mmCIF file of C-alpha atoms and ligand atoms in Angstrom:
data_model
loop_
_atom_site.group_PDB
_atom_site.id
_atom_site.type_symbol
_atom_site.label_atom_id
_atom_site.label_comp_id
_atom_site.label_asym_id
_atom_site.label_seq_id
_atom_site.Cartn_x
_atom_site.Cartn_y
_atom_site.Cartn_z
ATOM 1 C CA MET A 1142 0.000 0.000 0.000
ATOM 2 C CA THR A 1143 1.299 3.476 -0.770
ATOM 3 C CA LEU A 1144 0.236 6.351 1.420
ATOM 4 C CA GLU A 1145 -0.027 8.673 -1.593
ATOM 5 C CA LYS A 1146 -2.960 6.672 -2.936
ATOM 6 C CA PHE A 1147 -4.618 6.328 0.420
ATOM 7 C CA ILE A 1148 -5.867 9.295 2.348
ATOM 8 C CA PRO A 1149 -6.829 7.873 5.719
ATOM 9 C CA ILE A 1150 -9.335 9.516 7.937
ATOM 10 C CA SER A 1151 -8.789 7.770 11.215
ATOM 11 C CA ASN A 1152 -6.204 6.035 13.347
ATOM 12 C CA LEU A 1153 -8.330 2.917 13.179
ATOM 13 C CA GLU A 1154 -8.236 2.905 9.407
ATOM 14 C CA LEU A 1155 -4.448 3.200 9.478
ATOM 15 C CA PHE A 1156 -4.214 0.563 12.188
ATOM 16 C CA GLN A 1157 -6.118 -1.874 9.997
ATOM 17 C CA GLU A 1158 -3.578 -1.388 7.210
ATOM 18 C CA ILE A 1159 -0.751 -2.582 9.424
ATOM 19 C CA ASP A 1160 0.610 -6.090 8.967
ATOM 20 C CA LYS A 1161 0.765 -7.325 12.557
ATOM 21 C CA ASN A 1162 3.393 -9.879 11.562
ATOM 22 C CA LYS A 1163 5.803 -7.202 10.371
ATOM 23 C CA ILE A 1164 5.940 -4.869 13.344
ATOM 24 C CA PRO A 1165 9.477 -3.535 13.938
ATOM 25 C CA LYS A 1166 10.630 -4.826 17.295
ATOM 26 C CA HIS A 1167 12.930 -1.881 17.922
ATOM 27 C CA VAL A 1168 12.098 1.678 16.866
ATOM 28 C CA ALA A 1169 14.481 4.586 17.435
ATOM 29 C CA ILE A 1170 13.283 8.182 17.384
ATOM 30 C CA ILE A 1171 15.060 11.513 17.070
ATOM 31 C CA MET A 1172 12.452 13.691 18.731
ATOM 32 C CA ASP A 1173 13.180 16.986 17.013
ATOM 33 C CA GLY A 1174 11.386 20.284 16.533
ATOM 34 C CA ASN A 1175 10.320 21.266 20.045
ATOM 35 C CA GLY A 1176 11.858 24.737 19.830
ATOM 36 C CA ARG A 1177 10.439 25.555 16.402
ATOM 37 C CA TRP A 1178 7.001 24.372 17.470
ATOM 38 C CA ALA A 1179 7.028 26.761 20.419
ATOM 39 C CA THR A 1180 8.505 29.685 18.484
ATOM 40 C CA LYS A 1181 5.831 29.308 15.795
ATOM 41 C CA LYS A 1182 3.214 29.681 18.479
ATOM 42 C CA GLY A 1183 4.945 32.663 20.061
ATOM 43 C CA LEU A 1184 5.786 30.573 23.127
ATOM 44 C CA PRO A 1185 9.111 30.026 24.899
ATOM 45 C CA ARG A 1186 11.103 26.996 23.686
ATOM 46 C CA SER A 1187 10.504 25.376 27.071
ATOM 47 C CA SER A 1188 6.818 24.896 26.273
ATOM 48 C CA GLY A 1189 7.835 22.879 23.216
ATOM 49 C CA HIS A 1190 9.897 20.613 25.451
ATOM 50 C CA ASN A 1191 6.977 20.272 27.880
ATOM 51 C CA LYS A 1192 4.588 19.318 25.081
ATOM 52 C CA GLY A 1193 7.238 16.924 23.745
ATOM 53 C CA VAL A 1194 7.036 14.919 26.974
ATOM 54 C CA SER A 1195 3.316 14.258 26.571
ATOM 55 C CA VAL A 1196 3.909 13.162 22.977
ATOM 56 C CA LEU A 1197 6.552 10.713 24.154
ATOM 57 C CA LYS A 1198 4.067 9.260 26.641
ATOM 58 C CA GLU A 1199 1.572 8.731 23.819
ATOM 59 C CA ILE A 1200 4.146 7.120 21.526
ATOM 60 C CA ILE A 1201 5.307 4.735 24.258
ATOM 61 C CA LYS A 1202 1.713 3.582 24.663
ATOM 62 C CA VAL A 1203 1.057 3.245 20.936
ATOM 63 C CA SER A 1204 4.273 1.399 20.145
ATOM 64 C CA LYS A 1205 3.801 -0.957 23.076
ATOM 65 C CA ASN A 1206 0.204 -1.744 22.089
ATOM 66 C CA LEU A 1207 1.281 -2.347 18.528
ATOM 67 C CA GLY A 1208 3.778 -5.010 19.591
ATOM 68 C CA CYS A 1209 7.065 -3.116 19.410
ATOM 69 C CA LYS A 1210 9.380 -4.281 22.173
ATOM 70 C CA ILE A 1211 11.991 -1.540 22.325
ATOM 71 C CA LEU A 1212 11.744 2.203 21.875
ATOM 72 C CA THR A 1213 14.967 4.215 21.921
ATOM 73 C CA VAL A 1214 14.600 7.970 22.025
ATOM 74 C CA TYR A 1215 17.145 10.747 21.677
ATOM 75 C CA ALA A 1216 16.499 13.203 24.496
ATOM 76 C CA PHE A 1217 19.794 15.085 24.862
ATOM 77 C CA SER A 1218 22.895 14.877 22.692
ATOM 78 C CA THR A 1219 26.522 15.455 23.644
ATOM 79 C CA GLU A 1220 26.286 18.532 21.398
ATOM 80 C CA ASN A 1221 23.204 19.963 23.140
ATOM 81 C CA TRP A 1222 25.421 21.373 25.927
ATOM 82 C CA ILE A 1223 26.309 24.252 23.582
ATOM 83 C CA ARG A 1224 22.751 25.581 23.891
ATOM 84 C CA PRO A 1225 22.125 28.553 26.186
ATOM 85 C CA ALA A 1226 22.657 27.521 29.825
ATOM 86 C CA LYS A 1227 19.045 28.416 30.622
ATOM 87 C CA GLU A 1228 17.711 25.876 28.103
ATOM 88 C CA VAL A 1229 20.147 23.154 29.198
ATOM 89 C CA ASP A 1230 19.188 23.799 32.779
ATOM 90 C CA PHE A 1231 15.518 23.624 31.954
ATOM 91 C CA LEU A 1232 15.941 20.322 30.127
ATOM 92 C CA LEU A 1233 17.844 18.692 32.979
ATOM 93 C CA ARG A 1234 15.224 19.828 35.484
ATOM 94 C CA LEU A 1235 12.493 18.590 33.151
ATOM 95 C CA PHE A 1236 14.048 15.099 32.957
ATOM 96 C CA GLU A 1237 14.158 14.949 36.732
ATOM 97 C CA LYS A 1238 10.631 16.231 37.219
ATOM 98 C CA VAL A 1239 9.116 13.936 34.593
ATOM 99 C CA LEU A 1240 10.853 10.833 35.899
ATOM 100 C CA LYS A 1241 9.838 11.509 39.480
ATOM 101 C CA LYS A 1242 6.242 11.885 38.333
ATOM 102 C CA GLU A 1243 6.107 9.011 35.864
ATOM 103 C CA ILE A 1244 8.310 6.255 37.261
ATOM 104 C CA LYS A 1245 5.487 4.599 39.166
ATOM 105 C CA GLU A 1246 3.313 4.304 36.067
ATOM 106 C CA ILE A 1247 6.282 3.211 33.928
ATOM 107 C CA HIS A 1248 6.887 0.400 36.402
ATOM 108 C CA GLN A 1249 3.196 -0.523 36.600
ATOM 109 C CA GLU A 1250 3.167 -0.832 32.818
ATOM 110 C CA SER A 1251 6.045 -3.298 33.148
ATOM 111 C CA ILE A 1252 8.362 -1.050 31.175
ATOM 112 C CA LYS A 1253 12.086 -1.354 31.715
ATOM 113 C CA ILE A 1254 13.789 2.017 31.463
ATOM 114 C CA LYS A 1255 17.439 2.434 30.594
ATOM 115 C CA PHE A 1256 19.530 5.559 30.119
ATOM 116 C CA ILE A 1257 22.153 5.465 27.424
ATOM 117 C CA GLY A 1258 24.916 8.022 27.466
ATOM 118 C CA ASP A 1259 27.506 9.520 29.773
ATOM 119 C CA LEU A 1260 25.557 10.390 32.902
ATOM 120 C CA SER A 1261 28.602 11.610 34.834
ATOM 121 C CA PRO A 1262 28.222 15.379 34.152
ATOM 122 C CA PHE A 1263 24.621 15.468 35.403
ATOM 123 C CA PRO A 1264 23.708 16.913 38.805
ATOM 124 C CA ASP A 1265 23.588 14.325 41.614
ATOM 125 C CA SER A 1266 19.826 14.716 42.068
ATOM 126 C CA LEU A 1267 19.252 13.820 38.421
ATOM 127 C CA LYS A 1268 21.772 10.985 38.430
ATOM 128 C CA SER A 1269 20.137 9.455 41.468
ATOM 129 C CA ILE A 1270 16.645 9.382 39.925
ATOM 130 C CA LEU A 1271 18.084 7.999 36.664
ATOM 131 C CA TYR A 1272 19.832 5.148 38.488
ATOM 132 C CA ARG A 1273 16.848 4.558 40.753
ATOM 133 C CA SER A 1274 14.467 4.304 37.797
ATOM 134 C CA GLU A 1275 16.740 1.785 36.120
ATOM 135 C CA ALA A 1276 17.002 -0.258 39.305
ATOM 136 C CA ILE A 1277 13.235 -0.265 39.992
ATOM 137 C CA THR A 1278 12.340 -1.366 36.471
ATOM 138 C CA LYS A 1279 15.265 -3.639 35.639
ATOM 139 C CA ASP A 1280 13.273 -6.883 35.717
ATOM 140 C CA ASN A 1281 10.320 -5.608 33.692
ATOM 141 C CA LYS A 1282 9.770 -7.670 30.607
ATOM 142 C CA ASN A 1283 6.959 -6.178 28.521
ATOM 143 C CA PHE A 1284 8.762 -3.325 26.904
ATOM 144 C CA THR A 1285 12.063 -1.449 27.058
ATOM 145 C CA LEU A 1286 12.389 2.309 26.868
ATOM 146 C CA ASN A 1287 15.936 3.481 26.204
ATOM 147 C CA VAL A 1288 16.455 7.173 26.738
ATOM 148 C CA CYS A 1289 19.628 8.551 25.198
ATOM 149 C CA VAL A 1290 20.892 11.389 27.356
ATOM 150 C CA ASN A 1291 24.242 13.098 26.931
ATOM 151 C CA TYR A 1292 24.640 10.565 24.178
ATOM 152 C CA GLY A 1293 26.888 10.840 21.120
ATOM 153 C CA GLY A 1294 27.548 8.064 18.632
ATOM 154 C CA ARG A 1295 31.127 9.126 17.925
ATOM 155 C CA GLN A 1296 31.974 9.354 21.608
ATOM 156 C CA GLU A 1297 30.501 5.885 22.120
ATOM 157 C CA ILE A 1298 32.645 4.409 19.322
ATOM 158 C CA VAL A 1299 35.809 6.133 20.576
ATOM 159 C CA LYS A 1300 35.118 4.828 24.082
ATOM 160 C CA VAL A 1301 34.951 1.244 22.799
ATOM 161 C CA ALA A 1302 38.064 1.710 20.634
ATOM 162 C CA LYS A 1303 39.948 3.017 23.656
ATOM 163 C CA GLU A 1304 38.807 0.144 25.867
ATOM 164 C CA LEU A 1305 39.874 -2.432 23.290
ATOM 165 C CA ALA A 1306 43.192 -0.647 22.741
ATOM 166 C CA TYR A 1307 43.909 -0.804 26.493
ATOM 167 C CA LYS A 1308 42.941 -4.475 26.629
ATOM 168 C CA SER A 1309 45.233 -5.226 23.684
ATOM 169 C CA PHE A 1310 48.077 -3.263 25.241
ATOM 170 C CA SER A 1311 47.750 -5.075 28.546
ATOM 171 C CA GLY A 1312 47.629 -8.432 26.776
ATOM 172 C CA GLU A 1313 44.094 -9.192 27.964
ATOM 173 C CA ILE A 1314 43.065 -9.664 24.346
ATOM 174 C CA ASN A 1315 44.927 -10.203 21.132
ATOM 175 C CA PRO A 1316 44.366 -7.344 18.599
ATOM 176 C CA SER A 1317 43.356 -9.971 16.050
ATOM 177 C CA GLU A 1318 40.358 -10.837 18.237
ATOM 178 C CA VAL A 1319 38.800 -7.415 17.622
ATOM 179 C CA ASP A 1320 35.841 -7.981 15.354
ATOM 180 C CA GLU A 1321 32.299 -6.642 14.947
ATOM 181 C CA LYS A 1322 30.912 -8.983 17.567
ATOM 182 C CA LEU A 1323 33.428 -7.970 20.218
ATOM 183 C CA PHE A 1324 33.109 -4.278 19.342
ATOM 184 C CA ASN A 1325 29.311 -4.479 19.472
ATOM 185 C CA SER A 1326 29.450 -6.150 22.873
ATOM 186 C CA LYS A 1327 31.249 -3.114 24.340
ATOM 187 C CA LEU A 1328 28.799 -0.494 23.104
ATOM 188 C CA LEU A 1329 26.426 1.255 25.502
ATOM 189 C CA THR A 1330 23.641 -0.643 23.741
ATOM 190 C CA GLN A 1331 25.179 -4.036 24.470
ATOM 191 C CA GLY A 1332 22.580 -6.778 24.379
ATOM 192 C CA ILE A 1333 20.057 -4.619 22.519
ATOM 193 C CA LYS A 1334 19.127 -5.585 18.978
ATOM 194 C CA ASP A 1335 19.702 -2.834 16.394
ATOM 195 C CA PRO A 1336 16.659 -0.705 15.504
ATOM 196 C CA GLU A 1337 14.808 -1.799 12.393
ATOM 197 C CA LEU A 1338 13.321 1.674 12.035
ATOM 198 C CA LEU A 1339 14.575 5.183 12.749
ATOM 199 C CA ILE A 1340 12.065 8.018 12.805
ATOM 200 C CA ARG A 1341 13.185 11.630 12.791
ATOM 201 C CA THR A 1342 10.641 14.367 13.164
ATOM 202 C CA SER A 1343 10.740 18.012 12.027
ATOM 203 C CA GLY A 1344 11.911 17.222 8.510
ATOM 204 C CA GLU A 1345 15.653 17.314 9.172
ATOM 205 C CA LYS A 1346 17.471 14.729 7.092
ATOM 206 C CA ARG A 1347 20.414 13.938 9.317
ATOM 207 C CA ILE A 1348 21.211 11.660 12.213
ATOM 208 C CA SER A 1349 22.974 14.217 14.408
ATOM 209 C CA ASN A 1350 25.413 11.774 16.045
ATOM 210 C CA PHE A 1351 22.693 9.290 17.038
ATOM 211 C CA LEU A 1352 23.458 5.537 17.198
ATOM 212 C CA LEU A 1353 26.041 5.702 14.404
ATOM 213 C CA TRP A 1354 26.973 2.040 14.692
ATOM 214 C CA GLN A 1355 23.532 0.647 15.468
ATOM 215 C CA LEU A 1356 21.691 2.370 12.605
ATOM 216 C CA ALA A 1357 23.890 0.787 9.922
ATOM 217 C CA TYR A 1358 20.925 -1.003 8.334
ATOM 218 C CA SER A 1359 17.909 0.675 9.894
ATOM 219 C CA GLU A 1360 15.163 1.984 7.669
ATOM 220 C CA ILE A 1361 14.907 5.772 7.957
ATOM 221 C CA TYR A 1362 11.596 7.592 8.059
ATOM 222 C CA ILE A 1363 11.599 11.386 8.068
ATOM 223 C CA SER A 1364 8.422 13.054 9.235
ATOM 224 C CA ASP A 1365 7.919 16.742 8.535
ATOM 225 C CA VAL A 1366 5.791 17.018 11.660
ATOM 226 C CA LEU A 1367 7.435 18.776 14.604
ATOM 227 C CA TRP A 1368 7.799 16.485 17.608
ATOM 228 C CA PRO A 1369 5.181 18.259 19.791
ATOM 229 C CA ASP A 1370 2.632 17.671 17.005
ATOM 230 C CA PHE A 1371 3.654 14.047 16.430
ATOM 231 C CA ASN A 1372 1.024 11.519 17.494
ATOM 232 C CA GLU A 1373 -0.371 8.028 17.067
ATOM 233 C CA PHE A 1374 -1.533 8.781 13.532
ATOM 234 C CA GLU A 1375 1.931 9.918 12.430
ATOM 235 C CA PHE A 1376 3.564 6.941 14.149
ATOM 236 C CA LEU A 1377 1.252 4.491 12.395
ATOM 237 C CA LYS A 1378 2.099 6.179 9.080
ATOM 238 C CA ALA A 1379 5.781 5.571 9.802
ATOM 239 C CA ILE A 1380 5.112 1.899 10.527
ATOM 240 C CA ILE A 1381 3.139 1.455 7.301
ATOM 241 C CA ASP A 1382 5.896 3.121 5.335
ATOM 242 C CA TYR A 1383 8.443 0.842 7.010
ATOM 243 C CA GLN A 1384 6.391 -2.196 6.042
ATOM 244 C CA SER A 1385 6.532 -1.177 2.392
ATOM 245 C CA ARG A 1386 10.344 -1.193 2.379
ATOM 246 C CA ASN A 1387 12.386 -3.906 0.765
ATOM 247 C CA ARG A 1388 15.194 -4.582 3.227
ATOM 248 C CA ARG A 1389 18.060 -6.081 1.267
ATOM 249 C CA PHE A 1390 21.036 -5.720 3.619
ATOM 250 C CA GLY A 1391 23.346 -5.496 0.626
ATOM 251 C CA GLY A 1392 21.809 -8.479 -1.099
ATOM 252 C CA ILE A 1393 19.272 -8.464 -3.881
ATOM 253 C CA GLU A 1394 15.557 -8.909 -3.884
ATOM 254 C CA SER A 1395 14.849 -12.571 -4.414
ATOM 255 C CA LEU A 1396 12.500 -12.879 -7.329
ATOM 256 C CA PRO A 1397 11.334 -16.294 -8.433
ATOM 257 C CA ASN A 1398 12.179 -17.230 -12.045
ATOM 258 C CA GLU A 1399 14.976 -14.724 -12.245
ATOM 259 C CA SER A 1400 18.534 -15.883 -12.527
ATOM 260 C CA PHE A 1401 21.728 -13.923 -12.634
ATOM 261 C CA GLU A 1402 23.161 -13.480 -16.113
ATOM 262 C CA ASP A 1403 26.343 -11.716 -16.893
ATOM 263 C CA SER A 1404 25.300 -9.926 -20.078
ATOM 264 C CA TYR A 1405 28.755 -8.519 -20.724
ATOM 265 C CA CYS A 1406 30.461 -11.920 -20.710
ATOM 266 C CA SER A 1407 27.761 -13.765 -22.599
ATOM 267 C CA SER A 1408 27.463 -11.246 -25.441
HETATM 268 C C1 IPE B 48 14.479 18.491 20.229
HETATM 269 O O1 IPE B 48 13.915 19.702 19.871
HETATM 270 C C2 IPE B 48 14.751 18.394 21.712
HETATM 271 C C3 IPE B 48 16.178 18.470 22.074
HETATM 272 C C4 IPE B 48 17.179 18.524 21.242
HETATM 273 C C5 IPE B 48 16.472 18.466 23.484
HETATM 274 P P1 IPE B 48 14.807 20.974 19.636
HETATM 275 O O2 IPE B 48 15.011 21.669 20.924
HETATM 276 O O3 IPE B 48 16.063 20.622 18.901
HETATM 277 O O4 IPE B 48 13.874 21.841 18.709
HETATM 278 P P2 IPE B 48 14.285 22.622 17.398
HETATM 279 O O5 IPE B 48 14.983 21.647 16.487
HETATM 280 O O6 IPE B 48 15.200 23.729 17.808
HETATM 281 O O7 IPE B 48 13.010 23.111 16.819
HETATM 282 C C1 IPE B 49 19.105 15.965 17.881
HETATM 283 O O1 IPE B 49 18.443 17.158 17.689
HETATM 284 C C2 IPE B 49 19.224 15.684 19.343
HETATM 285 C C3 IPE B 49 17.972 15.384 20.030
HETATM 286 C C4 IPE B 49 16.807 15.263 19.488
HETATM 287 C C5 IPE B 49 18.110 15.171 21.439
HETATM 288 P P1 IPE B 49 19.230 18.529 17.513
HETATM 289 O O2 IPE B 49 18.222 19.583 17.330
HETATM 290 O O3 IPE B 49 20.203 18.706 18.614
HETATM 291 O O4 IPE B 49 20.059 18.273 16.179
HETATM 292 P P2 IPE B 49 20.554 19.286 15.070
HETATM 293 O O5 IPE B 49 21.303 20.382 15.774
HETATM 294 O O6 IPE B 49 19.359 19.793 14.360
HETATM 295 O O7 IPE B 49 21.431 18.456 14.170
HETATM 296 MG MG1 MG B 50 16.505 20.398 16.957
#
């Protein structure tokens, strides 16, 4: 089904178009556009971030109900520190406030929450609620929510390279043992399957240092909708679009009755 030919009128209609056997298990989202959303409305950027939180709550619910198992969201990048101190401060306080308020419900919903990134520069009060939330929910099995905070893909890769270099130097491993599997096992996302689908909102066509290793073969869906306006409808559209993709992983589409012929050699 192509979305161009189909102008849906309701979430239910979209929902019915979804192949329940082809739901991506892991969806990653770059939640972008909070500031522009607020500015457009003549509001301070902070109100865009506030609205963004309620959208995230909705998307957690929708993805979980649909059968996704892992949602990984980009909440604060290693580059976001260069924003005005007032905005950074607001965001850190928002993370703390939201977690304190929501952790009980997250746990009741059997959601395991994990924070991916370098938490060390955060204030102690924030660090403690981040660690506490992870500890409380660590055995939950229904769904995993990974929140990338102070996360940068390049930094993550350099960290692994450094660790492996030290291990080689000390003789703990042989340099020839370094392969994709070993490297992958040292990433902050160790044990987590790569995302099948990456969604970025606000129309920007870049990955902004997000999961550089893990997104190697993810399908990318760009939504022009700003994150605070994103919703179930837009998420379902992304899933339908994903289901129309032909994932080849470097191979070729297998078509019956078609065999490879080298036309150059045989002519
Ligand atoms: C995404 O929205 C949230 C964070 C990066 C924390 P932005 O704050 O980047 O919003 P825009 O892109 O400036 O509109
Ligand atoms: C990416 O958005 C980071 C998050 C959503 C947390 P940015 O707004 O920081 O990215 P750029 O600056 O547009 O690349
Ligand atoms: Mg942005």
